[in-house]
Amino acid sequence: MRGWSRRVQLVLPVLAAGVLLAFLLAPLLALLLSTGLGEALAGLRHPLAVAALGLSLLTTSASLVLVLVLGTPLAWLLARRTGRLPRAVDTLVQLPIVIPPAVSGLALLLAFGRRGLLGPWLERVGIGLPFTTAAVVLAEVFVSAPFYVLAAAAAFRRLDPALLLVARSLGAGPARTFFRVALPLSMPGLITGAALSWSRALGEFGATLMFAGNLTGRTQTLPLAIYTALETDVRAAKAMALVLVVVAFGLLLLVGRRAHGFLGGEGARRAT
Amino acid sequence: MLDARLDLRRGSFHLAVEFAAGPGPLLVTGPNGAGKTTLLLAVLGALRPSAGRLVLGGDVLFDATSGRCLPVEERRVAYVPQDSGLFPHLSVRDNVGFGLSRLDKTARAARVEQALGQLGAAALAERLPSSLSGGERQRVALARAMAMEPHALLLDEPLAALDTPSRVRFRGFLAEHLRRLAVPALVVTHEAEDARALGGQMLVLEDGHVTERGPVDALRVAPASAFARAFWTNG
């Protein structure tokens, strides 16, 4: 009787883990099995897919550039400053991660829409954002920037402050200290953050749909095109889905390896 | 010559010191939390005192009355933190050349070779810091500090990270080079043996205040405070 109970205790966790694992893998397996290579290639030639691939590449590149250029200084400031304000900003920056994308889309509309908070003012200078490609980029920046900023700030916080002081004692001003010491030493963390942020932007659906709409060639990115193609051409939907899975998997491999990068050793990461 | 009168508060800690340092080592010792590192950081310019004045070789680095406070990068004060502070992503050559960006390429290369040669580290030029031993790291850090021709040198426990044999070897080496460099060199140390080998002047800091000062040999013969007596007995 006791042996039986022991066996149950050993088997139950394995069983539970197996059930979840199977559940996580089954949809991906189904996607892979249901789509042959030839079918996938044919699906990708569908006009909807061609336009969406190009648009997703364009908008996620633009949003990544914006996130890097504007997010790096923010992450640096968050990491270097202490006090109540930086802590509050740190929390605010994380908000878009936990807010449902549909809410983000609605909020973006309320801010930048024609009758929104800033809409009339933007319209006066000739800028109409909603339902444009620019709106797609903004939605992507909104949902993806926190991933980069948080990862970059964490990387900057891991820097040994003594190294930054040494650089300055050697005559390097703040800019040279940042570009020659802080940036290269934080690079693995920054790349991880950029990869996470970019993959979030690539998968963006809800906020884009609300704020930018679903216009082929203008605002219809890959996730929106998959949703649309489901009604007309399943083959195209599956092909685009496969593209996203392959890209995501590639990013996961990149991020995983980077996390154990060669700069992760002593010195660069030493906590003080 | 370094003339310092510094008043600095960090939370409940209060550093209030006044001292002058000529060329050669000025050893700084004291119990943990006495303010040794705080003192170094104030001279370096990383911490801003609330009152006082800091003059190095005629340059006013800090003056509370006029509000002058030179940034770290303009003080020409070299700093070697406890674990030598080498940039892990740069070769030894690039580490030593880091402080020489104002020189042209040829002059920089020559200065780097010279500094590495003087410290017996020429063979290490292409190596990355992670491949160096503790003693080699300290030699390269010293070469980097000396290459910039500093007006003062700050060493935070330069011998603490070394094992005993390399510690004994590096001690004599450090003493010789500090004398040759001939600028004020503040050296934080916890070890009587290190103090004896380095010689020069000594400053005992306790709870943010200077409790003893004078030539190392004189302090060793007649230590005044309980800390100083224990320092020389245990070492």
PDB file of C-alpha atoms in Angstrom, chain B:
ATOM      1  CA  MET B   1      50.633  68.833  -3.361  1.00  0.00           C
ATOM      2  CA  LEU B   2      47.057  68.030  -2.361  1.00  0.00           C
ATOM      3  CA  ASP B   3      45.328  70.288   0.148  1.00  0.00           C
ATOM      4  CA  ALA B   4      41.999  69.035   1.379  1.00  0.00           C
ATOM      5  CA  ARG B   5      39.414  70.331   3.777  1.00  0.00           C
ATOM      6  CA  LEU B   6      36.215  68.377   3.232  1.00  0.00           C
ATOM      7  CA  ASP B   7      32.874  68.221   4.931  1.00  0.00           C
ATOM      8  CA  LEU B   8      30.433  65.681   3.594  1.00  0.00           C
ATOM      9  CA  ARG B   9      27.249  64.067   4.844  1.00  0.00           C
ATOM     10  CA  ARG B  10      25.720  60.828   3.564  1.00  0.00           C
ATOM     11  CA  GLY B  11      22.639  59.927   5.531  1.00  0.00           C
ATOM     12  CA  SER B  12      23.679  59.811   9.159  1.00  0.00           C
ATOM     13  CA  PHE B  13      27.369  59.536   8.283  1.00  0.00           C
ATOM     14  CA  HIS B  14      29.474  62.677   8.561  1.00  0.00           C
ATOM     15  CA  LEU B  15      32.953  62.971   7.034  1.00  0.00           C
ATOM     16  CA  ALA B  16      34.962  65.968   8.226  1.00  0.00           C
ATOM     17  CA  VAL B  17      38.647  65.824   7.345  1.00  0.00           C
ATOM     18  CA  GLU B  18      41.514  68.177   6.780  1.00  0.00           C
ATOM     19  CA  PHE B  19      44.890  67.051   5.485  1.00  0.00           C
ATOM     20  CA  ALA B  20      47.713  67.823   3.103  1.00  0.00           C
ATOM     21  CA  ALA B  21      49.526  65.263   1.004  1.00  0.00           C
ATOM     22  CA  GLY B  22      52.862  65.723  -0.725  1.00  0.00           C
ATOM     23  CA  PRO B  23      54.314  63.475  -3.416  1.00  0.00           C
ATOM     24  CA  GLY B  24      54.380  59.779  -2.510  1.00  0.00           C
ATOM     25  CA  PRO B  25      51.985  57.519  -0.653  1.00  0.00           C
ATOM     26  CA  LEU B  26      49.524  58.745   1.939  1.00  0.00           C
ATOM     27  CA  LEU B  27      48.111  55.603   3.485  1.00  0.00           C
ATOM     28  CA  VAL B  28      44.522  55.830   4.666  1.00  0.00           C
ATOM     29  CA  THR B  29      43.355  53.290   7.187  1.00  0.00           C
ATOM     30  CA  GLY B  30      40.616  52.934   9.757  1.00  0.00           C
ATOM     31  CA  PRO B  31      37.777  50.630  10.809  1.00  0.00           C
ATOM     32  CA  ASN B  32      35.056  49.588   8.354  1.00  0.00           C
ATOM     33  CA  GLY B  33      32.636  52.430   7.785  1.00  0.00           C
ATOM     34  CA  ALA B  34      35.154  55.059   8.908  1.00  0.00           C
ATOM     35  CA  GLY B  35      34.786  56.873   5.580  1.00  0.00           C
ATOM     36  CA  LYS B  36      37.895  55.782   3.684  1.00  0.00           C
ATOM     37  CA  THR B  37      36.142  55.098   0.385  1.00  0.00           C
ATOM     38  CA  THR B  38      33.925  58.162   0.866  1.00  0.00           C
ATOM     39  CA  LEU B  39      37.087  60.239   1.195  1.00  0.00           C
ATOM     40  CA  LEU B  40      38.489  58.813  -2.056  1.00  0.00           C
ATOM     41  CA  LEU B  41      35.213  59.447  -3.882  1.00  0.00           C
ATOM     42  CA  ALA B  42      35.125  63.043  -2.645  1.00  0.00           C
ATOM     43  CA  VAL B  43      38.659  63.711  -3.897  1.00  0.00           C
ATOM     44  CA  LEU B  44      37.765  61.992  -7.174  1.00  0.00           C
ATOM     45  CA  GLY B  45      34.717  64.216  -7.589  1.00  0.00           C
ATOM     46  CA  ALA B  46      32.093  61.463  -7.484  1.00  0.00           C
ATOM     47  CA  LEU B  47      30.675  62.875  -4.258  1.00  0.00           C
ATOM     48  CA  ARG B  48      30.169  66.565  -3.666  1.00  0.00           C
ATOM     49  CA  PRO B  49      31.126  67.865  -0.229  1.00  0.00           C
ATOM     50  CA  SER B  50      28.834  70.359   1.453  1.00  0.00           C
ATOM     51  CA  ALA B  51      31.716  72.514   2.623  1.00  0.00           C
ATOM     52  CA  GLY B  52      35.458  72.836   2.282  1.00  0.00           C
ATOM     53  CA  ARG B  53      38.096  73.251  -0.362  1.00  0.00           C
ATOM     54  CA  LEU B  54      40.236  70.919  -2.428  1.00  0.00           C
ATOM     55  CA  VAL B  55      43.381  72.156  -4.167  1.00  0.00           C
ATOM     56  CA  LEU B  56      45.652  69.908  -6.221  1.00  0.00           C
ATOM     57  CA  GLY B  57      48.955  71.294  -7.485  1.00  0.00           C
ATOM     58  CA  GLY B  58      47.553  74.817  -7.655  1.00  0.00           C
ATOM     59  CA  ASP B  59      44.274  73.784  -9.358  1.00  0.00           C
ATOM     60  CA  VAL B  60      41.161  74.373  -7.296  1.00  0.00           C
ATOM     61  CA  LEU B  61      39.141  71.166  -7.763  1.00  0.00           C
ATOM     62  CA  PHE B  62      36.442  72.117  -5.308  1.00  0.00           C
ATOM     63  CA  ASP B  63      35.581  75.240  -3.407  1.00  0.00           C
ATOM     64  CA  ALA B  64      32.328  75.438  -1.493  1.00  0.00           C
ATOM     65  CA  THR B  65      32.502  79.221  -1.126  1.00  0.00           C
ATOM     66  CA  SER B  66      32.744  79.959  -4.847  1.00  0.00           C
ATOM     67  CA  GLY B  67      30.636  76.918  -5.783  1.00  0.00           C
ATOM     68  CA  ARG B  68      33.396  75.590  -8.024  1.00  0.00           C
ATOM     69  CA  CYS B  69      33.349  71.804  -8.436  1.00  0.00           C
ATOM     70  CA  LEU B  70      35.349  70.327 -11.305  1.00  0.00           C
ATOM     71  CA  PRO B  71      33.751  67.215 -12.828  1.00  0.00           C
ATOM     72  CA  VAL B  72      35.608  63.916 -12.416  1.00  0.00           C
ATOM     73  CA  GLU B  73      36.903  63.931 -15.994  1.00  0.00           C
ATOM     74  CA  GLU B  74      38.639  67.304 -15.593  1.00  0.00           C
ATOM     75  CA  ARG B  75      40.480  66.616 -12.336  1.00  0.00           C
ATOM     76  CA  ARG B  76      43.365  64.484 -13.646  1.00  0.00           C
ATOM     77  CA  VAL B  77      42.980  62.262 -10.617  1.00  0.00           C
ATOM     78  CA  ALA B  78      43.547  58.596 -11.443  1.00  0.00           C
ATOM     79  CA  TYR B  79      41.375  56.064  -9.635  1.00  0.00           C
ATOM     80  CA  VAL B  80      42.020  52.360  -9.166  1.00  0.00           C
ATOM     81  CA  PRO B  81      39.077  50.635  -7.426  1.00  0.00           C
ATOM     82  CA  GLN B  82      39.418  47.493  -5.360  1.00  0.00           C
ATOM     83  CA  ASP B  83      39.271  44.906  -8.124  1.00  0.00           C
ATOM     84  CA  SER B  84      41.429  47.078 -10.439  1.00  0.00           C
ATOM     85  CA  GLY B  85      38.507  48.348 -12.546  1.00  0.00           C
ATOM     86  CA  LEU B  86      39.794  47.164 -15.913  1.00  0.00           C
ATOM     87  CA  PHE B  87      37.239  47.392 -18.730  1.00  0.00           C
ATOM     88  CA  PRO B  88      36.421  43.735 -19.428  1.00  0.00           C
ATOM     89  CA  HIS B  89      35.566  44.309 -23.093  1.00  0.00           C
ATOM     90  CA  LEU B  90      38.852  46.037 -23.990  1.00  0.00           C
ATOM     91  CA  SER B  91      42.310  44.532 -24.438  1.00  0.00           C
ATOM     92  CA  VAL B  92      45.072  45.540 -22.043  1.00  0.00           C
ATOM     93  CA  ARG B  93      46.403  47.885 -24.739  1.00  0.00           C
ATOM     94  CA  ASP B  94      43.031  49.602 -25.188  1.00  0.00           C
ATOM     95  CA  ASN B  95      42.550  49.797 -21.429  1.00  0.00           C
ATOM     96  CA  VAL B  96      45.830  51.627 -20.997  1.00  0.00           C
ATOM     97  CA  GLY B  97      45.130  53.835 -24.019  1.00  0.00           C
ATOM     98  CA  PHE B  98      41.631  54.745 -22.811  1.00  0.00           C
ATOM     99  CA  GLY B  99      42.761  57.861 -20.981  1.00  0.00           C
ATOM    100  CA  LEU B 100      44.863  59.111 -23.877  1.00  0.00           C
ATOM    101  CA  SER B 101      42.183  60.056 -26.400  1.00  0.00           C
ATOM    102  CA  ARG B 102      43.593  63.567 -26.686  1.00  0.00           C
ATOM    103  CA  LEU B 103      46.879  62.254 -28.100  1.00  0.00           C
ATOM    104  CA  ASP B 104      47.199  61.328 -31.764  1.00  0.00           C
ATOM    105  CA  LYS B 105      47.477  57.669 -32.700  1.00  0.00           C
ATOM    106  CA  THR B 106      51.281  57.417 -32.778  1.00  0.00           C
ATOM    107  CA  ALA B 107      51.826  59.330 -29.557  1.00  0.00           C
ATOM    108  CA  ARG B 108      49.141  57.255 -27.873  1.00  0.00           C
ATOM    109  CA  ALA B 109      50.670  53.962 -28.984  1.00  0.00           C
ATOM    110  CA  ALA B 110      54.096  55.107 -27.781  1.00  0.00           C
ATOM    111  CA  ARG B 111      52.738  56.145 -24.384  1.00  0.00           C
ATOM    112  CA  VAL B 112      50.901  52.842 -23.970  1.00  0.00           C
ATOM    113  CA  GLU B 113      54.042  50.837 -24.794  1.00  0.00           C
ATOM    114  CA  GLN B 114      56.051  52.962 -22.384  1.00  0.00           C
ATOM    115  CA  ALA B 115      53.579  52.575 -19.506  1.00  0.00           C
ATOM    116  CA  LEU B 116      53.221  48.821 -20.028  1.00  0.00           C
ATOM    117  CA  GLY B 117      57.004  48.479 -20.303  1.00  0.00           C
ATOM    118  CA  GLN B 118      57.625  50.387 -17.086  1.00  0.00           C
ATOM    119  CA  LEU B 119      55.298  48.077 -15.209  1.00  0.00           C
ATOM    120  CA  GLY B 120      56.636  44.928 -16.802  1.00  0.00           C
ATOM    121  CA  ALA B 121      53.342  44.257 -18.554  1.00  0.00           C
ATOM    122  CA  ALA B 122      54.369  44.706 -22.206  1.00  0.00           C
ATOM    123  CA  ALA B 123      53.740  41.031 -22.949  1.00  0.00           C
ATOM    124  CA  LEU B 124      50.120  41.353 -21.827  1.00  0.00           C
ATOM    125  CA  ALA B 125      49.133  44.027 -24.370  1.00  0.00           C
ATOM    126  CA  GLU B 126      46.826  41.846 -26.477  1.00  0.00           C
ATOM    127  CA  ARG B 127      45.189  39.987 -23.580  1.00  0.00           C
ATOM    128  CA  LEU B 128      41.705  40.550 -22.225  1.00  0.00           C
ATOM    129  CA  PRO B 129      41.424  41.383 -18.504  1.00  0.00           C
ATOM    130  CA  SER B 130      39.528  38.147 -17.801  1.00  0.00           C
ATOM    131  CA  SER B 131      42.652  36.162 -18.727  1.00  0.00           C
ATOM    132  CA  LEU B 132      44.931  38.018 -16.290  1.00  0.00           C
ATOM    133  CA  SER B 133      45.941  36.993 -12.766  1.00  0.00           C
ATOM    134  CA  GLY B 134      45.189  39.300  -9.852  1.00  0.00           C
ATOM    135  CA  GLY B 135      48.715  40.678  -9.789  1.00  0.00           C
ATOM    136  CA  GLU B 136      48.702  41.256 -13.551  1.00  0.00           C
ATOM    137  CA  ARG B 137      45.394  43.064 -13.336  1.00  0.00           C
ATOM    138  CA  GLN B 138      46.777  45.432 -10.718  1.00  0.00           C
ATOM    139  CA  ARG B 139      49.900  46.080 -12.757  1.00  0.00           C
ATOM    140  CA  VAL B 140      47.808  46.924 -15.840  1.00  0.00           C
ATOM    141  CA  ALA B 141      45.512  49.141 -13.768  1.00  0.00           C
ATOM    142  CA  LEU B 142      48.547  50.973 -12.435  1.00  0.00           C
ATOM    143  CA  ALA B 143      49.965  51.312 -15.955  1.00  0.00           C
ATOM    144  CA  ARG B 144      46.652  52.761 -17.132  1.00  0.00           C
ATOM    145  CA  ALA B 145      46.598  55.232 -14.252  1.00  0.00           C
ATOM    146  CA  MET B 146      50.199  56.299 -14.801  1.00  0.00           C
ATOM    147  CA  ALA B 147      49.862  56.621 -18.588  1.00  0.00           C
ATOM    148  CA  MET B 148      47.458  59.526 -18.154  1.00  0.00           C
ATOM    149  CA  GLU B 149      50.118  61.393 -16.135  1.00  0.00           C
ATOM    150  CA  PRO B 150      47.777  62.097 -13.233  1.00  0.00           C
ATOM    151  CA  HIS B 151      48.228  64.882 -10.728  1.00  0.00           C
ATOM    152  CA  ALA B 152      47.098  62.531  -7.973  1.00  0.00           C
ATOM    153  CA  LEU B 153      46.388  58.821  -7.592  1.00  0.00           C
ATOM    154  CA  LEU B 154      43.653  57.080  -5.604  1.00  0.00           C
ATOM    155  CA  LEU B 155      44.086  53.387  -4.832  1.00  0.00           C
ATOM    156  CA  ASP B 156      41.298  51.576  -2.966  1.00  0.00           C
ATOM    157  CA  GLU B 157      42.855  48.547  -1.258  1.00  0.00           C
ATOM    158  CA  PRO B 158      45.153  47.734  -4.179  1.00  0.00           C
ATOM    159  CA  LEU B 159      46.497  44.610  -2.470  1.00  0.00           C
ATOM    160  CA  ALA B 160      43.313  43.183  -0.973  1.00  0.00           C
ATOM    161  CA  ALA B 161      42.358  40.965  -3.914  1.00  0.00           C
ATOM    162  CA  LEU B 162      45.785  39.310  -4.217  1.00  0.00           C
ATOM    163  CA  ASP B 163      46.910  35.969  -2.782  1.00  0.00           C
ATOM    164  CA  THR B 164      49.838  36.083  -0.355  1.00  0.00           C
ATOM    165  CA  PRO B 165      52.774  35.416  -2.746  1.00  0.00           C
ATOM    166  CA  SER B 166      51.652  37.939  -5.359  1.00  0.00           C
ATOM    167  CA  ARG B 167      50.735  40.341  -2.589  1.00  0.00           C
ATOM    168  CA  VAL B 168      54.275  40.317  -1.236  1.00  0.00           C
ATOM    169  CA  ARG B 169      55.675  40.746  -4.748  1.00  0.00           C
ATOM    170  CA  PHE B 170      53.265  43.528  -5.720  1.00  0.00           C
ATOM    171  CA  ARG B 171      53.849  45.439  -2.467  1.00  0.00           C
ATOM    172  CA  GLY B 172      57.487  46.264  -3.264  1.00  0.00           C
ATOM    173  CA  PHE B 173      56.595  46.945  -6.851  1.00  0.00           C
ATOM    174  CA  LEU B 174      53.847  49.379  -5.844  1.00  0.00           C
ATOM    175  CA  ALA B 175      56.087  51.153  -3.308  1.00  0.00           C
ATOM    176  CA  GLU B 176      58.756  51.687  -5.948  1.00  0.00           C
ATOM    177  CA  HIS B 177      56.338  53.053  -8.556  1.00  0.00           C
ATOM    178  CA  LEU B 178      54.465  55.335  -6.189  1.00  0.00           C
ATOM    179  CA  ARG B 179      57.765  56.927  -5.265  1.00  0.00           C
ATOM    180  CA  ARG B 180      58.811  57.233  -8.892  1.00  0.00           C
ATOM    181  CA  LEU B 181      55.472  58.759  -9.945  1.00  0.00           C
ATOM    182  CA  ALA B 182      55.996  61.547  -7.394  1.00  0.00           C
ATOM    183  CA  VAL B 183      52.387  62.731  -7.086  1.00  0.00           C
ATOM    184  CA  PRO B 184      50.154  62.476  -4.012  1.00  0.00           C
ATOM    185  CA  ALA B 185      48.847  58.902  -3.846  1.00  0.00           C
ATOM    186  CA  LEU B 186      46.033  58.093  -1.412  1.00  0.00           C
ATOM    187  CA  VAL B 187      46.164  54.371  -0.693  1.00  0.00           C
ATOM    188  CA  VAL B 188      43.437  52.735   1.375  1.00  0.00           C
ATOM    189  CA  THR B 189      44.792  49.740   3.253  1.00  0.00           C
ATOM    190  CA  HIS B 190      43.761  47.394   6.072  1.00  0.00           C
ATOM    191  CA  GLU B 191      47.053  45.593   6.499  1.00  0.00           C
ATOM    192  CA  ALA B 192      49.971  46.642   8.683  1.00  0.00           C
ATOM    193  CA  GLU B 193      52.360  44.665   6.444  1.00  0.00           C
ATOM    194  CA  ASP B 194      51.234  46.649   3.408  1.00  0.00           C
ATOM    195  CA  ALA B 195      51.603  49.912   5.314  1.00  0.00           C
ATOM    196  CA  ARG B 196      55.109  49.014   6.427  1.00  0.00           C
ATOM    197  CA  ALA B 197      56.180  48.116   2.899  1.00  0.00           C
ATOM    198  CA  LEU B 198      54.664  51.176   1.243  1.00  0.00           C
ATOM    199  CA  GLY B 199      55.904  53.643   3.848  1.00  0.00           C
ATOM    200  CA  GLY B 200      55.311  57.357   3.483  1.00  0.00           C
ATOM    201  CA  GLN B 201      52.657  59.234   5.419  1.00  0.00           C
ATOM    202  CA  MET B 202      49.617  57.783   7.117  1.00  0.00           C
ATOM    203  CA  LEU B 203      46.170  58.945   8.075  1.00  0.00           C
ATOM    204  CA  VAL B 204      43.909  57.082  10.504  1.00  0.00           C
ATOM    205  CA  LEU B 205      40.217  57.722   9.929  1.00  0.00           C
ATOM    206  CA  GLU B 206      37.674  56.860  12.585  1.00  0.00           C
ATOM    207  CA  ASP B 207      33.989  57.639  12.241  1.00  0.00           C
ATOM    208  CA  GLY B 208      34.612  60.270   9.589  1.00  0.00           C
ATOM    209  CA  HIS B 209      37.382  62.080  11.463  1.00  0.00           C
ATOM    210  CA  VAL B 210      41.173  61.985  11.338  1.00  0.00           C
ATOM    211  CA  THR B 211      42.362  60.560  14.658  1.00  0.00           C
ATOM    212  CA  GLU B 212      46.043  60.164  13.833  1.00  0.00           C
ATOM    213  CA  ARG B 213      48.452  61.339  11.173  1.00  0.00           C
ATOM    214  CA  GLY B 214      52.159  61.314  10.522  1.00  0.00           C
ATOM    215  CA  PRO B 215      54.940  59.227   8.992  1.00  0.00           C
ATOM    216  CA  VAL B 216      54.128  55.509   8.976  1.00  0.00           C
ATOM    217  CA  ASP B 217      57.212  54.665  11.024  1.00  0.00           C
ATOM    218  CA  ALA B 218      56.402  57.193  13.727  1.00  0.00           C
ATOM    219  CA  LEU B 219      52.792  56.004  14.034  1.00  0.00           C
ATOM    220  CA  ARG B 220      53.936  52.412  14.213  1.00  0.00           C
ATOM    221  CA  VAL B 221      56.248  53.097  17.151  1.00  0.00           C
ATOM    222  CA  ALA B 222      53.675  55.121  19.083  1.00  0.00           C
ATOM    223  CA  PRO B 223      50.108  54.332  18.049  1.00  0.00           C
ATOM    224  CA  ALA B 224      47.702  56.578  19.917  1.00  0.00           C
ATOM    225  CA  SER B 225      44.205  55.152  19.402  1.00  0.00           C
ATOM    226  CA  ALA B 226      42.901  51.706  20.228  1.00  0.00           C
ATOM    227  CA  PHE B 227      42.309  51.058  16.538  1.00  0.00           C
ATOM    228  CA  ALA B 228      45.900  51.992  15.637  1.00  0.00           C
ATOM    229  CA  ARG B 229      47.310  49.762  18.380  1.00  0.00           C
ATOM    230  CA  ALA B 230      45.257  46.811  17.145  1.00  0.00           C
ATOM    231  CA  PHE B 231      46.197  47.600  13.535  1.00  0.00           C
ATOM    232  CA  TRP B 232      49.930  47.299  14.214  1.00  0.00           C
ATOM    233  CA  THR B 233      49.655  44.351  16.577  1.00  0.00           C
ATOM    234  CA  ASN B 234      47.507  42.159  14.327  1.00  0.00           C
ATOM    235  CA  GLY B 235      49.554  42.907  11.206  1.00  0.00           C
TER     236      GLY B 235
END
